[in-house]
Coordinates of C-alpha atoms and ligand atoms in Angstrom, one line a residue:
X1 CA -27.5 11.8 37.5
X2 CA -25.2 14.7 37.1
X3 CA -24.2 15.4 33.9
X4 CA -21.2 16.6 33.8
X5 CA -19.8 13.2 35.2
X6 CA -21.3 11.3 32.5
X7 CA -18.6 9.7 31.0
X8 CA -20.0 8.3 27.5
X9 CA -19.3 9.5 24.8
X10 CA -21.0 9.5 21.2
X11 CA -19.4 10.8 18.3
X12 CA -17.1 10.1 15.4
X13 CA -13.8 9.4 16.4
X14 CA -14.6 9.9 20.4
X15 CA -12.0 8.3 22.3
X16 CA -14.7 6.1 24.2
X17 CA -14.1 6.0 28.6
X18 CA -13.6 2.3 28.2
X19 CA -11.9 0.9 24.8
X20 CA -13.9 -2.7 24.9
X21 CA -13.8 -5.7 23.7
X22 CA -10.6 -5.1 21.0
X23 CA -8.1 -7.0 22.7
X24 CA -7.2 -10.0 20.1
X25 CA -6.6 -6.7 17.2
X26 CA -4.2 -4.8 20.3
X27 CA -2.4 -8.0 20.9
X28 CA -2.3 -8.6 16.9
X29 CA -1.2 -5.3 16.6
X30 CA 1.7 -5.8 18.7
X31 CA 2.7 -8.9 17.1
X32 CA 3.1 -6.9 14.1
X33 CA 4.9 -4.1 15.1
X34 CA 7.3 -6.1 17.2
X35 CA 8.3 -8.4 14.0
X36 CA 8.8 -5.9 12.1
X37 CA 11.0 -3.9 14.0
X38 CA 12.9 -7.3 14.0
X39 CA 12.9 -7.4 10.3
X40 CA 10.4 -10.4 9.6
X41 CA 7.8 -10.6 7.0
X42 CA 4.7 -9.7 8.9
X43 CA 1.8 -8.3 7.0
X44 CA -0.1 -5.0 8.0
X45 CA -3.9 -4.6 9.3
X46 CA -6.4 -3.3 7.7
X47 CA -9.6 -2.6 10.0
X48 CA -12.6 -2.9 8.2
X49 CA -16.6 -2.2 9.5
X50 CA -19.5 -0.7 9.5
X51 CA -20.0 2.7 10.8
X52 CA -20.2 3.4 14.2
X53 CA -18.3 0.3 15.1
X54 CA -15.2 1.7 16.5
X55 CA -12.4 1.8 13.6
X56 CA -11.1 5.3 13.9
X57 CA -10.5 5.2 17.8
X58 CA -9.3 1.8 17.7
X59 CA -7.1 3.0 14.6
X60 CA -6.2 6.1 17.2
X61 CA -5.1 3.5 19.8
X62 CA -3.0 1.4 17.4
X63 CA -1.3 4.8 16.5
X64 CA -0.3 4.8 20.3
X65 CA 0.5 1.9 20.9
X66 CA 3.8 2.3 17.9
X67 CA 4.1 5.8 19.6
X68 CA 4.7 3.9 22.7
X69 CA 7.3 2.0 21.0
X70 CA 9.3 4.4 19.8
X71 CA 7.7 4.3 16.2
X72 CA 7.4 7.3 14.3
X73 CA 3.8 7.4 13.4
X74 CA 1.5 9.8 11.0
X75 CA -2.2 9.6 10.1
X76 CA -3.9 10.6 7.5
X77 CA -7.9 10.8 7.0
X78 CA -8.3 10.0 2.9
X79 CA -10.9 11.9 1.1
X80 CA -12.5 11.4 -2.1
X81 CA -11.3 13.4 -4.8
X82 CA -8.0 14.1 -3.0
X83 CA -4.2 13.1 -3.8
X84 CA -2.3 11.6 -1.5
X85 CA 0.8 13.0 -2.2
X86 CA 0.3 16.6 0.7
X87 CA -1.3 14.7 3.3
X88 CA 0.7 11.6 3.2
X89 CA 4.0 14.3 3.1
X90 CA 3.0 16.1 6.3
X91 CA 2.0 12.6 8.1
X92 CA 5.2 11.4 6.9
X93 CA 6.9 14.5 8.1
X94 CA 5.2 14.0 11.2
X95 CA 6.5 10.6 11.5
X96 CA 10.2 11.6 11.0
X97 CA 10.3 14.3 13.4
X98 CA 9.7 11.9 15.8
X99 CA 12.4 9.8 14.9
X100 CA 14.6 13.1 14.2
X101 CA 16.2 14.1 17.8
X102 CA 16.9 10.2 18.3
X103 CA 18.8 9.7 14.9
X104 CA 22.9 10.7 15.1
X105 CA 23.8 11.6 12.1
X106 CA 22.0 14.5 11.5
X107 CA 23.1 14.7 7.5
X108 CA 21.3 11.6 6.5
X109 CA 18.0 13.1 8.4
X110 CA 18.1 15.8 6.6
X111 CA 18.4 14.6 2.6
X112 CA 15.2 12.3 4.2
X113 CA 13.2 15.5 4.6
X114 CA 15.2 16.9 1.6
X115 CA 13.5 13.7 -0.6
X116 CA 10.4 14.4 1.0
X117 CA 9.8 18.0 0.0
X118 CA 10.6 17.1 -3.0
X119 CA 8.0 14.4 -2.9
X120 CA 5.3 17.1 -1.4
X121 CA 6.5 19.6 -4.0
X122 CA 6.3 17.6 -7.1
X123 CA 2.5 18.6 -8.2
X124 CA 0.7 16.5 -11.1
X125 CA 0.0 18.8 -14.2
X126 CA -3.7 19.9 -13.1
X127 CA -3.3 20.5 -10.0
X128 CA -4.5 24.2 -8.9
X129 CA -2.8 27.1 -7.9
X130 CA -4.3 27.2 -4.6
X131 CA -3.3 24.0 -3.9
X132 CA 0.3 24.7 -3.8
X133 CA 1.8 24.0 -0.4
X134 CA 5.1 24.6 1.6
X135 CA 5.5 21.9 3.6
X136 CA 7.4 23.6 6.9
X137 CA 10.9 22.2 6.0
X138 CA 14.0 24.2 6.0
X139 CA 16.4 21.6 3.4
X140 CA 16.1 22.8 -0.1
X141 CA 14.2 20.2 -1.9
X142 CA 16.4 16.9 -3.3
X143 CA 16.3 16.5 -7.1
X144 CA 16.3 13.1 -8.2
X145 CA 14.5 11.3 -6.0
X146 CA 10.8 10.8 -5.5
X147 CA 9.8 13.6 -7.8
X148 CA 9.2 12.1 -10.5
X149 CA 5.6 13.2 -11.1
X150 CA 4.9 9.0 -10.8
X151 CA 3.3 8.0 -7.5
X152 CA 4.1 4.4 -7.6
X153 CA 7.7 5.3 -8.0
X154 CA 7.8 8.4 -5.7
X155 CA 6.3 6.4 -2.8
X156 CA 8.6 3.4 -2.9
X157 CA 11.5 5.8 -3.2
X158 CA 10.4 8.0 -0.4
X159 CA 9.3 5.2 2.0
X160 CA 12.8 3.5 1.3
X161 CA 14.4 6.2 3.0
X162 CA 12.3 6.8 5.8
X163 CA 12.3 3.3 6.2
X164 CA 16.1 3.8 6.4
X165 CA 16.3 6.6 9.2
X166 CA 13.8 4.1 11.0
X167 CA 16.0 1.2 10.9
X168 CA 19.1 3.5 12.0
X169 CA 17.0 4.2 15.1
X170 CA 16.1 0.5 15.8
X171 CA 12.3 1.3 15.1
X172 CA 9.8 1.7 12.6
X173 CA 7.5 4.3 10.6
X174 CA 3.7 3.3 10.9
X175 CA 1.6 5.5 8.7
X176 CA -2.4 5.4 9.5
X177 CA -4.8 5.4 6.8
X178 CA -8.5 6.1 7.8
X179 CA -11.4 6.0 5.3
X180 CA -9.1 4.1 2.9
X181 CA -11.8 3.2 0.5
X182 CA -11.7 6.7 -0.5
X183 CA -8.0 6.9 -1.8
X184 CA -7.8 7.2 -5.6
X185 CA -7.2 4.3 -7.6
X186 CA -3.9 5.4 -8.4
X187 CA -2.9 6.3 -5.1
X188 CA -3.9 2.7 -4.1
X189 CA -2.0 1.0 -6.4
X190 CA 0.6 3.4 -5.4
X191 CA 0.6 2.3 -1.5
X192 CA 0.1 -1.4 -2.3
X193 CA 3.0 -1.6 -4.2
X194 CA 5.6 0.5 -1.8
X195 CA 4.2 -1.4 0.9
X196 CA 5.0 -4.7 -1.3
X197 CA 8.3 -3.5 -2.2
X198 CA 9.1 -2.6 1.7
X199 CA 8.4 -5.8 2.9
X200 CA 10.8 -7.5 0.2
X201 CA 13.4 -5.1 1.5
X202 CA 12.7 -5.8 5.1
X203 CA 11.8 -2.1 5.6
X204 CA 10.2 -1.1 9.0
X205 CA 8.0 0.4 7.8
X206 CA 3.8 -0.3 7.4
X207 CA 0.5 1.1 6.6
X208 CA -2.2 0.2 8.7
X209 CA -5.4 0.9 7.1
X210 CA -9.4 1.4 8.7
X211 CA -12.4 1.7 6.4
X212 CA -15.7 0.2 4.9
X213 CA -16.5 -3.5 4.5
X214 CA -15.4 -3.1 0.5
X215 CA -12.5 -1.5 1.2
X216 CA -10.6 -5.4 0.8
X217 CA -12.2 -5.4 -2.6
X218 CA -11.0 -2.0 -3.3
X219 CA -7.3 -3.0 -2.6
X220 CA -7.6 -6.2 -4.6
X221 CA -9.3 -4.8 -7.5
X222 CA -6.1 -2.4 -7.8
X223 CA -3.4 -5.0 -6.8
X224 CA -4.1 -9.1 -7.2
X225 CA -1.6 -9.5 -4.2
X226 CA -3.3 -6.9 -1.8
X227 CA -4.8 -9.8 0.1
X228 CA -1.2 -10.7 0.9
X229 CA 0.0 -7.2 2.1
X230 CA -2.6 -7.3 4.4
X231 CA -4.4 -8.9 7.4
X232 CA -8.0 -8.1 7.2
X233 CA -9.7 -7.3 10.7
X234 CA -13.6 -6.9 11.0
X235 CA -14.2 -4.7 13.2
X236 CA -17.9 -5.8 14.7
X237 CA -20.5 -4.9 17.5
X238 CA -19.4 -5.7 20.6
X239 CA -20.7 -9.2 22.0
X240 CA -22.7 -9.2 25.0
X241 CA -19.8 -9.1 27.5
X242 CA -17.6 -6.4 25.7
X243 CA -21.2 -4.1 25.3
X244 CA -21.8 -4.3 29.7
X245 CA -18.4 -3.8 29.9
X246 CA -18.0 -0.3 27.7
X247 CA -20.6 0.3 29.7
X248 CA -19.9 -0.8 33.6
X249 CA -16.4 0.2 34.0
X250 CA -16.5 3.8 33.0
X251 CA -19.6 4.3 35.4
X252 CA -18.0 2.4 38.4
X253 CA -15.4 5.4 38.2
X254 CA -18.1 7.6 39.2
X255 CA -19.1 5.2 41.9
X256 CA -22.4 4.0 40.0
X257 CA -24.0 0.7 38.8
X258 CA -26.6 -0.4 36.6
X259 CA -29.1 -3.3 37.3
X260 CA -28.9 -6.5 35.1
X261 CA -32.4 -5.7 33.5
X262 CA -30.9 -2.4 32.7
X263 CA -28.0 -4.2 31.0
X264 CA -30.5 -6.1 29.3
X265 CA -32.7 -3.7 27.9
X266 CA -29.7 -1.5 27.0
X267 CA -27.9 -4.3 25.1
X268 CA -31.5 -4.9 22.9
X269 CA -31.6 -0.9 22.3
X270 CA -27.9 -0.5 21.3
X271 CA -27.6 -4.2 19.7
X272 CA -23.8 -4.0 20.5
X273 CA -23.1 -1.5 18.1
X274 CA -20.5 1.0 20.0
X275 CA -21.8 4.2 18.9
X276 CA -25.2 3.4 20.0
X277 CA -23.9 1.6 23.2
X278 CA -22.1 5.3 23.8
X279 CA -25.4 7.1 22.5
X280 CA -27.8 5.2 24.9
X281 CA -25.3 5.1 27.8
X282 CA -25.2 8.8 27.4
X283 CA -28.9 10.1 27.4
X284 CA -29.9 6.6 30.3
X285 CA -27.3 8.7 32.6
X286 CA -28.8 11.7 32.4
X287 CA -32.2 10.4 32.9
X288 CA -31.8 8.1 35.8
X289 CA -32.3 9.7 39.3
X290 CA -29.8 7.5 41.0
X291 CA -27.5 4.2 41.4
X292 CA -28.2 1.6 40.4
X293 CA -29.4 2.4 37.0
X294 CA -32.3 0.8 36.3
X295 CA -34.1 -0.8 33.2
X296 CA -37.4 1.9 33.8
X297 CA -34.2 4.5 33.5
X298 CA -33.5 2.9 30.1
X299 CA -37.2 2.7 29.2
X300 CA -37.6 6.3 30.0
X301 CA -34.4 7.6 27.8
X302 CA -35.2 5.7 25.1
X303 CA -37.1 7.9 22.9
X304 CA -34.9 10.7 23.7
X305 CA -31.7 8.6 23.0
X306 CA -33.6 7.4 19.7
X307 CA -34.5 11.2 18.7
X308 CA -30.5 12.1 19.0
X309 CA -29.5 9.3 16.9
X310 CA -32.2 10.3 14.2
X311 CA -30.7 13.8 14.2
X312 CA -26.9 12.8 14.7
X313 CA -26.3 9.8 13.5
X314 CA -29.2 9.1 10.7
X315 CA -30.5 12.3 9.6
X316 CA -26.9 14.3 9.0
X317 CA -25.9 11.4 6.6
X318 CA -29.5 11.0 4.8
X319 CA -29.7 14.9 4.1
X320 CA -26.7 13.9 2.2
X321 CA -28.1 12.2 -0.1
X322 CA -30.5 14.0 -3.1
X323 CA -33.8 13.0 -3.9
X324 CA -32.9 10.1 -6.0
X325 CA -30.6 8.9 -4.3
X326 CA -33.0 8.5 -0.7
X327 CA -35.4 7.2 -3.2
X328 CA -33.1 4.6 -4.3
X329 CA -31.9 3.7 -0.3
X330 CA -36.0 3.6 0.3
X331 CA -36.2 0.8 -2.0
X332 CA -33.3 -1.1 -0.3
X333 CA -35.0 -0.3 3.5
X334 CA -38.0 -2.0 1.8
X335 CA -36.1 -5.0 0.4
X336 CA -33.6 -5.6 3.2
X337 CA -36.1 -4.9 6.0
X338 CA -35.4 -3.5 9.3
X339 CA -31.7 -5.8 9.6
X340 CA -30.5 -3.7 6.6
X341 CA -29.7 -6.9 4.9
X342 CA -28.0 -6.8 1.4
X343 CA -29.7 -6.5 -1.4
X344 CA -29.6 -7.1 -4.9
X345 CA -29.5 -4.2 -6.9
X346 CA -31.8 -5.9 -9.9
X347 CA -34.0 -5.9 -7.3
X348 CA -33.8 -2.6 -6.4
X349 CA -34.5 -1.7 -10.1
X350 CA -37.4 -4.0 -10.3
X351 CA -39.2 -2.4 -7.3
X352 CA -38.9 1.1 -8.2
X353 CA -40.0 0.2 -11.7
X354 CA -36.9 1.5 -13.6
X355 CA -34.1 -0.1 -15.8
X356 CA -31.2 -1.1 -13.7
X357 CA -28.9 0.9 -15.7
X358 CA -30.6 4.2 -15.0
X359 CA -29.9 3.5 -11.7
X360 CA -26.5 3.2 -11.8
X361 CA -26.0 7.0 -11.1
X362 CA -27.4 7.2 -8.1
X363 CA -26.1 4.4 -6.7
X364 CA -22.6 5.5 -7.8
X365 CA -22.8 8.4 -6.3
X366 CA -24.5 6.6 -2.9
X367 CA -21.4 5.0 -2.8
X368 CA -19.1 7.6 -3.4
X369 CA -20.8 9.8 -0.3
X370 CA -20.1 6.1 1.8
X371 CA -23.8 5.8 2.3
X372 CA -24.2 2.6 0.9
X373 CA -21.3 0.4 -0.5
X374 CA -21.2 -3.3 -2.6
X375 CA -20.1 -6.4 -0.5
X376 CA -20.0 -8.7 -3.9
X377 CA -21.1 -7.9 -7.2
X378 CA -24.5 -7.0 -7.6
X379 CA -25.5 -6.2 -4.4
X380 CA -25.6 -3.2 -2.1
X381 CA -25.9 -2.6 1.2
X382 CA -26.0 0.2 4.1
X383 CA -22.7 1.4 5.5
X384 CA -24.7 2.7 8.8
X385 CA -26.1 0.0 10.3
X386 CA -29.8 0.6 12.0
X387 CA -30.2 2.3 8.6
X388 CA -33.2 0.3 7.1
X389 CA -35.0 0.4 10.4
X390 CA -34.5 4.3 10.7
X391 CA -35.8 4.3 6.8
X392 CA -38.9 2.5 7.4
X393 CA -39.7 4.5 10.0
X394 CA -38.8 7.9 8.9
X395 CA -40.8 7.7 5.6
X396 CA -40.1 10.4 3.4
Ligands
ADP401 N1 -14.5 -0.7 21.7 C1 -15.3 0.3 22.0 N2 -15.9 0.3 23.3 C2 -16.7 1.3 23.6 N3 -17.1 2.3 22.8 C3 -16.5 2.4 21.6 C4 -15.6 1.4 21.2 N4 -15.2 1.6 19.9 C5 -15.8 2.8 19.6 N5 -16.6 3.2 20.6 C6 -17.4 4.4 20.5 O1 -18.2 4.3 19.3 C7 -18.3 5.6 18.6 C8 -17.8 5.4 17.2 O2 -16.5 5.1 17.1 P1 -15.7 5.4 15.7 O3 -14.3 5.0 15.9 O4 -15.9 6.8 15.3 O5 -16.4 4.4 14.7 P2 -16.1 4.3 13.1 O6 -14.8 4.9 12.8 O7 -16.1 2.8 12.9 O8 -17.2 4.9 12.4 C9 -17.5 6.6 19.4 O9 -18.4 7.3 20.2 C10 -16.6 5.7 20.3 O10 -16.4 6.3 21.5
MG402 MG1 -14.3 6.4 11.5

């Protein structure tokens, strides 16, 4: 069918045609904001999953959804080996300047981004020339406040008082965190406790987090009462309903249908996983002559949908990943089998014939490029899921 109507869409952060099967978190989401806004306790979500499941677009839509609300919202995407302190300042920035033309007294706005460029200015010791940055604010930086060189204190301080022009305008600030398991340990701790010390105050004010299945562990490991901060969402494949659905509505817009074999045979290829629902969707389209789409269409696009997903999806994350390392996640294919399941990582040692110890770099640094991560001590798992099976059968 014509191509240029196709209306899936594969790819990291695509805003899919049809957003399915995530009502109960958009309804959760806005419990939340509506409580808050009121001033109740109410803690934040924190989106956790897989790859591929949906977290940054349902993360996007959670962004509009405050936007729609009259929240002043920022997003940042964390990345390993990075402060917080400039992105977080120019998503907060971004936040109050949504807020800004609502808010009367224009004085109080501006010591806000005053504190805040002092916030953004305030560098720690090593950081490198280059990286100096002029946030685009026109206040001379406050002294003071939030420049202390200490995150944990800067952040509460700062937060406070855009928290503050927030509650002045009846609404909230909702900063977005994506790929949180890659914020620095301090920088966590940092969050955790301004978002602890906000919700004593009664602040409107939340982070809403998205990242890998650790990422609860990586919040707990830096504060005990993280778990308490935060309502934990796992973001899944989509059951069988949700999966037709992604799939049907987007292609009755163009006027086409699919066959219930063809549902069938799609939901076994894509195994409700969103970006393979999209990926399969995509290539099926293409292929099939006419409506209805049939389960020979899906047959017939599957290799091709299979090949784009070994190129796209499997291959640009495995050529990551150095010798050792794809020797190391060759050993867990083996153990976990096709599923991917979890695996321990003495066993992983064991079958590659090596001390466990010896290992430990290259697992490290597996989990530092997010290939692999560690649901519970001692074991390891995929963060891609389909990855075993595309191991097995993509020997090296
Ligand atoms: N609820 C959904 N319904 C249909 N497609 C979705 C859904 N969520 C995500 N997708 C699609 O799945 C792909 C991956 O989404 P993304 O948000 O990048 O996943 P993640 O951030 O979890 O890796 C995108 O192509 C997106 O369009
Ligand atoms: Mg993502």
């Amino acid at each position: 069918m014509d191509p240029v109507r196709n209306p899936y869409a594969p790819g990291a952060g695509q805003r899919p045609p049809e957003l399915a099967g995530r009502d109960t978190e958009l309804s959760a989401f806005d419990v939340v904001l509506e409580r808050i806004a009121h001033g109740r306790p109410e803690r934040s979500l924190v989106l956790t999953g897989l790859r591929g499941v949906g977290k940054t677009v349902l993360l996007n839509q959670l962004r509009s959804q405050a936007i729609s609300r009259g929240w002043g919202t920022g997003k940042i995407e964390a990345r390993p080996d990075q402060s917080l302190r400039r992105p977080l300042s120019a998503a907060l920035h971004m936040a109050l300047r949504e807020l800004g033309p609502r808010h009367r007294d224009q004085e109080s706005m501006e010591q806000v981004l005053a504190v805040l460029k002092a916030f953004a200015l305030r560098q720690t010791a090593d950081a490198k020339v280059r990286d100096r940055w002029q946030p685009g604010i026109d206040v001379p930086a406050a002294t003071g406040r939030a420049d202390s060189g200490d995150m944990e204190i800067d952040l509460v301080e700062l937060l406070s008082d855009a928290a503050g022009v927030a509650a002045d305008v009846g609404s909230g600030v909702a900063l977005f965190i994506d790929e949180m398991q890659d914020v620095q340990p301090d920088d966590v701790s940092a969050i955790c406790a301004a978002c602890h010390e906000l919700s004593q105050q009664g602040a409107p004010l939340i982070v809403v987090g998205a990242g890998l299945p650790h990422l609860p562990a990586v919040l707990s490991a830096s504060k005990s009462y993280s778990e308490r901060l935060f309502r934990y969402l796992r973001i899944d494949r989509l059951d069988r309903v949700a999966a037709d659905r992604a799939l049907l509505a987007p292609a009755e817009r163009e006027g086409v249908a699919f066959d219930a074999a063809a549902l069938d045979a799609l939901y076994a290829a894509a195994d409700g996983y969103p970006y393979f629902v999209q990926a399969y969707g995509k290539v099926t389209w293409d292929v099939a002559a006419s409506s209805p789409i049939t389960a020979a269409d899906v047959a017939m696009a599957a290799p091709a949908a299979e090949a784009e997903l070994a190129v796209g999806f499997f291959g640009s994350r495995y050529d990551r990943a150095t010798p050792a390392e794809r020797e190391y996640m060759h050993a867990m294919a083996e153990l976990g089998g096709p599923a991917g399941a979890a695996v321990g990582t003495s066993d992983v040692a064991v079958s590659l014939g090596r001390k466990p110890a010896s290992l430990s770099p290259a697992r490290d640094s597996l989990i530092k490029k997010g290939l692999v991560y560690s649901a519970e001590r001692g074991q390891i798992a995929f963060t891609v899921p389909h990855f075993g099976r595309y191991l097995l059968s993509h020997a090296d």
